[in-house]
PDB file of C-alpha atoms in Angstrom:
ATOM      1  CA  MET N   1       0.000   0.000   0.000  1.00  0.00           C
ATOM      2  CA  GLY N   2       2.984   2.323   0.383  1.00  0.00           C
ATOM      3  CA  GLU N   3       4.347   4.359   3.223  1.00  0.00           C
ATOM      4  CA  ARG N   4       2.764   7.704   4.072  1.00  0.00           C
ATOM      5  CA  LEU N   5       5.027  10.670   4.687  1.00  0.00           C
ATOM      6  CA  GLU N   6       3.497  13.796   6.075  1.00  0.00           C
ATOM      7  CA  PHE N   7       4.560  17.250   7.024  1.00  0.00           C
ATOM      8  CA  GLU N   8       1.907  18.481   9.440  1.00  0.00           C
ATOM      9  CA  HIS N   9       1.377  21.962   7.993  1.00  0.00           C
ATOM     10  CA  CYS N  10       2.273  21.399   4.334  1.00  0.00           C
ATOM     11  CA  PHE N  11      -0.275  23.087   2.045  1.00  0.00           C
ATOM     12  CA  VAL N  12      -0.525  20.000  -0.163  1.00  0.00           C
ATOM     13  CA  CYS N  13      -0.245  17.043   2.232  1.00  0.00           C
ATOM     14  CA  GLY N  14      -0.416  18.443   5.766  1.00  0.00           C
ATOM     15  CA  PRO N  15      -3.330  17.182   7.845  1.00  0.00           C
ATOM     16  CA  LYS N  16      -3.093  20.158  10.230  1.00  0.00           C
ATOM     17  CA  ASN N  17      -3.245  22.892   7.587  1.00  0.00           C
ATOM     18  CA  PRO N  18      -6.793  24.309   7.807  1.00  0.00           C
ATOM     19  CA  VAL N  19      -6.710  25.631   4.215  1.00  0.00           C
ATOM     20  CA  GLY N  20      -4.629  22.797   2.756  1.00  0.00           C
ATOM     21  CA  LEU N  21      -5.454  20.153   0.182  1.00  0.00           C
ATOM     22  CA  HIS N  22      -4.862  17.225   2.593  1.00  0.00           C
ATOM     23  CA  LEU N  23      -3.614  14.802  -0.071  1.00  0.00           C
ATOM     24  CA  ASP N  24      -2.920  11.312   1.273  1.00  0.00           C
ATOM     25  CA  ILE N  25       0.329  10.776  -0.636  1.00  0.00           C
ATOM     26  CA  ARG N  26       1.734   7.243  -0.619  1.00  0.00           C
ATOM     27  CA  ARG N  27       5.300   6.418  -1.534  1.00  0.00           C
ATOM     28  CA  GLU N  28       7.372   3.366  -2.327  1.00  0.00           C
ATOM     29  CA  ASN N  29      10.524   2.636  -4.327  1.00  0.00           C
ATOM     30  CA  LYS N  30      11.067   5.971  -6.146  1.00  0.00           C
ATOM     31  CA  ARG N  31       7.335   6.431  -6.758  1.00  0.00           C
ATOM     32  CA  THR N  32       4.371   8.282  -5.245  1.00  0.00           C
ATOM     33  CA  TRP N  33       0.639   8.176  -5.842  1.00  0.00           C
ATOM     34  CA  CYS N  34      -2.630   9.497  -4.467  1.00  0.00           C
ATOM     35  CA  ARG N  35      -6.226  10.082  -5.449  1.00  0.00           C
ATOM     36  CA  TRP N  36      -7.824  13.442  -4.673  1.00  0.00           C
ATOM     37  CA  LYS N  37     -11.280  14.888  -5.183  1.00  0.00           C
ATOM     38  CA  ALA N  38     -10.900  18.500  -6.222  1.00  0.00           C
ATOM     39  CA  GLY N  39     -13.002  20.971  -4.247  1.00  0.00           C
ATOM     40  CA  ARG N  40     -14.544  24.311  -5.238  1.00  0.00           C
ATOM     41  CA  ASP N  41     -12.212  26.145  -2.853  1.00  0.00           C
ATOM     42  CA  TYR N  42      -9.347  25.682  -5.305  1.00  0.00           C
ATOM     43  CA  VAL N  43     -10.826  26.990  -8.565  1.00  0.00           C
ATOM     44  CA  GLY N  44      -9.439  29.905 -10.518  1.00  0.00           C
ATOM     45  CA  TYR N  45     -11.943  30.486 -13.314  1.00  0.00           C
ATOM     46  CA  ASP N  46     -15.493  29.258 -13.748  1.00  0.00           C
ATOM     47  CA  GLY N  47     -15.150  25.946 -11.895  1.00  0.00           C
ATOM     48  CA  ILE N  48     -11.717  25.131 -13.348  1.00  0.00           C
ATOM     49  CA  LEU N  49      -9.007  24.252 -10.837  1.00  0.00           C
ATOM     50  CA  HIS N  50      -6.308  26.888 -10.478  1.00  0.00           C
ATOM     51  CA  GLY N  51      -3.095  25.959 -12.304  1.00  0.00           C
ATOM     52  CA  GLY N  52      -1.038  27.003  -9.290  1.00  0.00           C
ATOM     53  CA  VAL N  53      -2.805  24.390  -7.166  1.00  0.00           C
ATOM     54  CA  LEU N  54      -2.066  21.719  -9.773  1.00  0.00           C
ATOM     55  CA  ALA N  55       1.572  22.881  -9.884  1.00  0.00           C
ATOM     56  CA  ALA N  56       1.827  22.635  -6.091  1.00  0.00           C
ATOM     57  CA  ILE N  57       0.472  19.076  -6.242  1.00  0.00           C
ATOM     58  CA  MET N  58       3.038  18.131  -8.896  1.00  0.00           C
ATOM     59  CA  ASP N  59       5.860  19.663  -6.836  1.00  0.00           C
ATOM     60  CA  ASP N  60       4.851  17.614  -3.783  1.00  0.00           C
ATOM     61  CA  MET N  61       4.321  14.384  -5.706  1.00  0.00           C
ATOM     62  CA  MET N  62       7.807  14.601  -7.188  1.00  0.00           C
ATOM     63  CA  ALA N  63       9.474  15.684  -3.926  1.00  0.00           C
ATOM     64  CA  HIS N  64       7.860  12.776  -2.083  1.00  0.00           C
ATOM     65  CA  ALA N  65       9.245  10.414  -4.741  1.00  0.00           C
ATOM     66  CA  ALA N  66      12.737  11.643  -3.806  1.00  0.00           C
ATOM     67  CA  TYR N  67      11.901  11.247  -0.105  1.00  0.00           C
ATOM     68  CA  SER N  68      10.968   7.623  -0.864  1.00  0.00           C
ATOM     69  CA  ILE N  69      14.659   6.894  -1.439  1.00  0.00           C
ATOM     70  CA  GLY N  70      15.730   8.707   1.717  1.00  0.00           C
ATOM     71  CA  LYS N  71      16.729  12.038   0.174  1.00  0.00           C
ATOM     72  CA  ASP N  72      15.867  15.490   1.510  1.00  0.00           C
ATOM     73  CA  VAL N  73      15.408  17.720  -1.526  1.00  0.00           C
ATOM     74  CA  ALA N  74      14.522  21.206  -2.690  1.00  0.00           C
ATOM     75  CA  THR N  75      13.072  22.042  -6.091  1.00  0.00           C
ATOM     76  CA  ALA N  76      15.627  23.690  -8.372  1.00  0.00           C
ATOM     77  CA  HIS N  77      13.622  23.643 -11.614  1.00  0.00           C
ATOM     78  CA  MET N  78      10.145  22.535 -12.644  1.00  0.00           C
ATOM     79  CA  GLU N  79       8.377  22.467 -16.031  1.00  0.00           C
ATOM     80  CA  ILE N  80       4.640  21.908 -16.355  1.00  0.00           C
ATOM     81  CA  ASP N  81       2.447  21.155 -19.349  1.00  0.00           C
ATOM     82  CA  PHE N  82      -1.263  21.746 -18.781  1.00  0.00           C
ATOM     83  CA  ARG N  83      -2.977  19.342 -21.211  1.00  0.00           C
ATOM     84  CA  ALA N  84      -6.651  19.620 -20.217  1.00  0.00           C
ATOM     85  CA  PRO N  85      -8.724  21.483 -17.624  1.00  0.00           C
ATOM     86  CA  ALA N  86      -9.548  19.913 -14.275  1.00  0.00           C
ATOM     87  CA  TYR N  87     -12.838  20.869 -12.670  1.00  0.00           C
ATOM     88  CA  ALA N  88     -14.166  21.142  -9.134  1.00  0.00           C
ATOM     89  CA  GLY N  89     -15.584  17.740  -8.249  1.00  0.00           C
ATOM     90  CA  ASP N  90     -13.136  15.792 -10.433  1.00  0.00           C
ATOM     91  CA  LEU N  91     -11.488  12.706  -8.972  1.00  0.00           C
ATOM     92  CA  LEU N  92      -7.815  13.056  -9.871  1.00  0.00           C
ATOM     93  CA  ASP N  93      -5.073  10.431  -9.863  1.00  0.00           C
ATOM     94  CA  CYS N  94      -1.693  11.982  -9.107  1.00  0.00           C
ATOM     95  CA  GLU N  95       1.700  10.318  -9.371  1.00  0.00           C
ATOM     96  CA  GLY N  96       5.378  11.147  -9.325  1.00  0.00           C
ATOM     97  CA  HIS N  97       8.545   9.130  -9.851  1.00  0.00           C
ATOM     98  CA  VAL N  98      12.315   9.434  -9.962  1.00  0.00           C
ATOM     99  CA  THR N  99      13.640   9.136 -13.512  1.00  0.00           C
ATOM    100  CA  GLU N 100      17.347   9.686 -12.956  1.00  0.00           C
ATOM    101  CA  MET N 101      19.838  10.148 -10.178  1.00  0.00           C
ATOM    102  CA  GLY N 102      21.918  12.874 -11.786  1.00  0.00           C
ATOM    103  CA  GLN N 103      25.480  13.955 -11.251  1.00  0.00           C
ATOM    104  CA  GLY N 104      26.267  15.342  -7.826  1.00  0.00           C
ATOM    105  CA  ARG N 105      23.179  16.441  -5.923  1.00  0.00           C
ATOM    106  CA  ALA N 106      20.663  16.479  -8.804  1.00  0.00           C
ATOM    107  CA  ILE N 107      17.656  14.167  -9.056  1.00  0.00           C
ATOM    108  CA  ARG N 108      15.348  14.227 -12.099  1.00  0.00           C
ATOM    109  CA  LEU N 109      11.677  13.429 -11.647  1.00  0.00           C
ATOM    110  CA  GLU N 110       8.405  13.332 -13.556  1.00  0.00           C
ATOM    111  CA  GLY N 111       4.793  13.525 -12.504  1.00  0.00           C
ATOM    112  CA  THR N 112       1.298  13.288 -13.944  1.00  0.00           C
ATOM    113  CA  ILE N 113      -2.229  14.191 -12.919  1.00  0.00           C
ATOM    114  CA  ARG N 114      -5.041  12.296 -14.667  1.00  0.00           C
ATOM    115  CA  ARG N 115      -8.817  12.213 -14.639  1.00  0.00           C
ATOM    116  CA  GLY N 116      -9.511   8.678 -15.760  1.00  0.00           C
ATOM    117  CA  GLU N 117      -7.551   8.240 -18.999  1.00  0.00           C
ATOM    118  CA  THR N 118      -7.308  11.993 -19.624  1.00  0.00           C
ATOM    119  CA  VAL N 119      -3.930  13.549 -18.841  1.00  0.00           C
ATOM    120  CA  ILE N 120      -4.506  16.872 -17.100  1.00  0.00           C
ATOM    121  CA  VAL N 121      -0.925  17.804 -16.189  1.00  0.00           C
ATOM    122  CA  GLN N 122       2.535  16.481 -17.014  1.00  0.00           C
ATOM    123  CA  ALA N 123       5.538  17.819 -15.101  1.00  0.00           C
ATOM    124  CA  ARG N 124       9.281  17.387 -14.929  1.00  0.00           C
ATOM    125  CA  SER N 125      11.626  18.648 -12.261  1.00  0.00           C
ATOM    126  CA  VAL N 126      15.190  18.750 -11.121  1.00  0.00           C
ATOM    127  CA  MET N 127      15.532  18.604  -7.372  1.00  0.00           C
ATOM    128  CA  VAL N 128      18.738  18.974  -5.433  1.00  0.00           C
ATOM    129  CA  ILE N 129      19.689  16.967  -2.388  1.00  0.00           C
ATOM    130  CA  VAL N 130      19.965  19.223   0.658  1.00  0.00           C
ATOM    131  CA  ASP N 131      21.065  18.750   4.229  1.00  0.00           C
ATOM    132  CA  SER N 132      18.101  17.923   6.488  1.00  0.00           C
ATOM    133  CA  SER N 133      18.601  21.234   8.324  1.00  0.00           C
ATOM    134  CA  TRP N 134      18.377  23.224   5.043  1.00  0.00           C
ATOM    135  CA  GLY N 135      14.799  24.447   5.499  1.00  0.00           C
ATOM    136  CA  LYS N 136      15.148  25.373   9.161  1.00  0.00           C
ATOM    137  CA  ARG N 137      14.865  29.061   9.819  1.00  0.00           C
ATOM    138  CA  PRO N 138      17.849  30.530  11.718  1.00  0.00           C
TER     139      PRO N 138
END
């Protein structure tokens, strides 16, 4: 079924974030997945989910894929292709996976959001391995 990794106040996956998406992201062997029902609170235009929300989901799905191999990472670069609109009420399947352990600290990843067979979003990222204290505020 896959291990669950959570950051309590993360906008995408944090269960304690009152305005968050609360995705139940599962991870195993360089791969992540989840299913999420999109709510009206996250639309941008006329019932269509905001692209920034979809981008945030892709960023988390790919980062969690890196975490699945024991790496703390930060996003260095991300590209997103929006292929079709997603609507409030849609049931979306989200996934991410490691595609390449690059030279040095770089990890390459890909992710997809689908509604059934329809690809909504495709994304690619380069994440860099960071020290676990990297995100701590001084």
